[in-house]
């Protein structure tokens, strides 16, 4: 009965004209941010924080939250249409979504992403309302050793995600880990592998790497294929999933929602690890695993559901404990403090209208986003009809604008160019880039939690095996390694991907 009273307060707060308008504004801005490569929600929320000074706290938080999960919707659009994932959580969507677009199924891929995002977002919001307190307690049970083991499990799962040789996949992960070590060491404050370049003191930027490896490299590959037919210009066969598509996508959406809901509450994991984990799970469970990387609809439905569910449940530690689970959530903490609201358990008691109004606005925001996005599937898909000789200069221009806008640094453009050439080389050698990206994202977190666990245990390595959560994750990772190293399975796996 108490929950109904809280939800009634939330609906009364969210359905005021002011809050409705700010939810709509945030959803539109978030979708545009996701569509435009390079300009992520973190930078946008940071730029809009001064605007919220003169606003009431509830509409300000509703607008900023709408921008965040709106960007998760929009991020799939460019990933599917032109292979440009502007957010780390959209990298996995590009693997199969872009191949579907090249096969004339861009509309199906975009509709699948929209449906999965809407369902997962609604479920994630429901979990916030029902299980905020117990789910936060679960996140608090994770110590540094447990996070280290979780990252190990995620990296091992990336081997499953890659096609072809296991050794090549492991090699790409190691390269990603090495790239992640560039920058200033968190513990000692010393510069590592920066070659006295100030632009590398903060490490390599994810957007530069993603734009280079996926965007610039794809442009070079398409320009190299001296074909009369424009790349990616396959005729649109349909704009809506068929019955068989629905049959294959719904189990993936359900599993992705479950994975994302759990991983979203873990600090440092969030939407990125959720989308990678969902893709790995779908590839292992699917009877059409040979289609992954070639246009499998499960490869779009699962990760898109996972990253949107994680985007919603990442508000749980923020609203109940005041702990930001990602850089975007750190911006939300700053927004709360601007309005003299101390993030933590007292938000629910001292500002119940803000707490429950924000939760109900997430349902409302997901409805607005699906209304905005699904009717525009045909419009976005028809972008592929534009001749590629006109399209690629625009793609390259948006890449440069997006990368330059992050730090206003020309050095970032050189980074993008370097990784573009590197990505082209990987493509020629038939090496998967996705494991490298996961290694780069999780590498710093892996190192930080490894060193923290050893500091807390005074150098005792048994801490990784004495904690039940950590031991379970390490055993699971070891089981995956042994499974992948079976000669018969490894041989059949390579044969499948060589077809």
PDB file of C-alpha atoms in Angstrom, residues 9-10 32 59 74 77 141 149 178 184 210 215 271 280 286 288 422 458 479:
ATOM      1  CA  UNK A   9       2.894  11.157  -5.461  1.00  0.00           C
ATOM      2  CA  UNK A  10       5.263  10.466  -8.354  1.00  0.00           C
ATOM      3  CA  UNK A  32      20.021  14.120 -30.934  1.00  0.00           C
ATOM      4  CA  UNK A  59      12.342  19.592 -13.479  1.00  0.00           C
ATOM      5  CA  UNK A  74      19.780   7.628 -30.120  1.00  0.00           C
ATOM      6  CA  UNK A  77      20.990   5.011 -34.796  1.00  0.00           C
ATOM      7  CA  UNK A 141      28.401  -6.619  -1.147  1.00  0.00           C
ATOM      8  CA  UNK A 149      36.914 -10.887 -10.798  1.00  0.00           C
ATOM      9  CA  UNK A 178      47.840  -1.854 -23.008  1.00  0.00           C
ATOM     10  CA  UNK A 184      48.633   9.189 -15.286  1.00  0.00           C
ATOM     11  CA  UNK A 210      35.788   4.388 -31.409  1.00  0.00           C
ATOM     12  CA  UNK A 215      34.189   5.284 -38.374  1.00  0.00           C
ATOM     13  CA  UNK A 271      25.762   0.067 -19.698  1.00  0.00           C
ATOM     14  CA  UNK A 280      28.348 -12.768 -25.281  1.00  0.00           C
ATOM     15  CA  UNK A 286      21.750 -18.845 -29.980  1.00  0.00           C
ATOM     16  CA  UNK A 288      22.314 -19.346 -35.165  1.00  0.00           C
ATOM     17  CA  UNK A 422      44.995   0.990 -37.113  1.00  0.00           C
ATOM     18  CA  UNK A 458      48.275  -6.344   2.547  1.00  0.00           C
ATOM     19  CA  UNK A 479      35.246 -22.672 -17.013  1.00  0.00           C
TER      20      UNK A 479
END
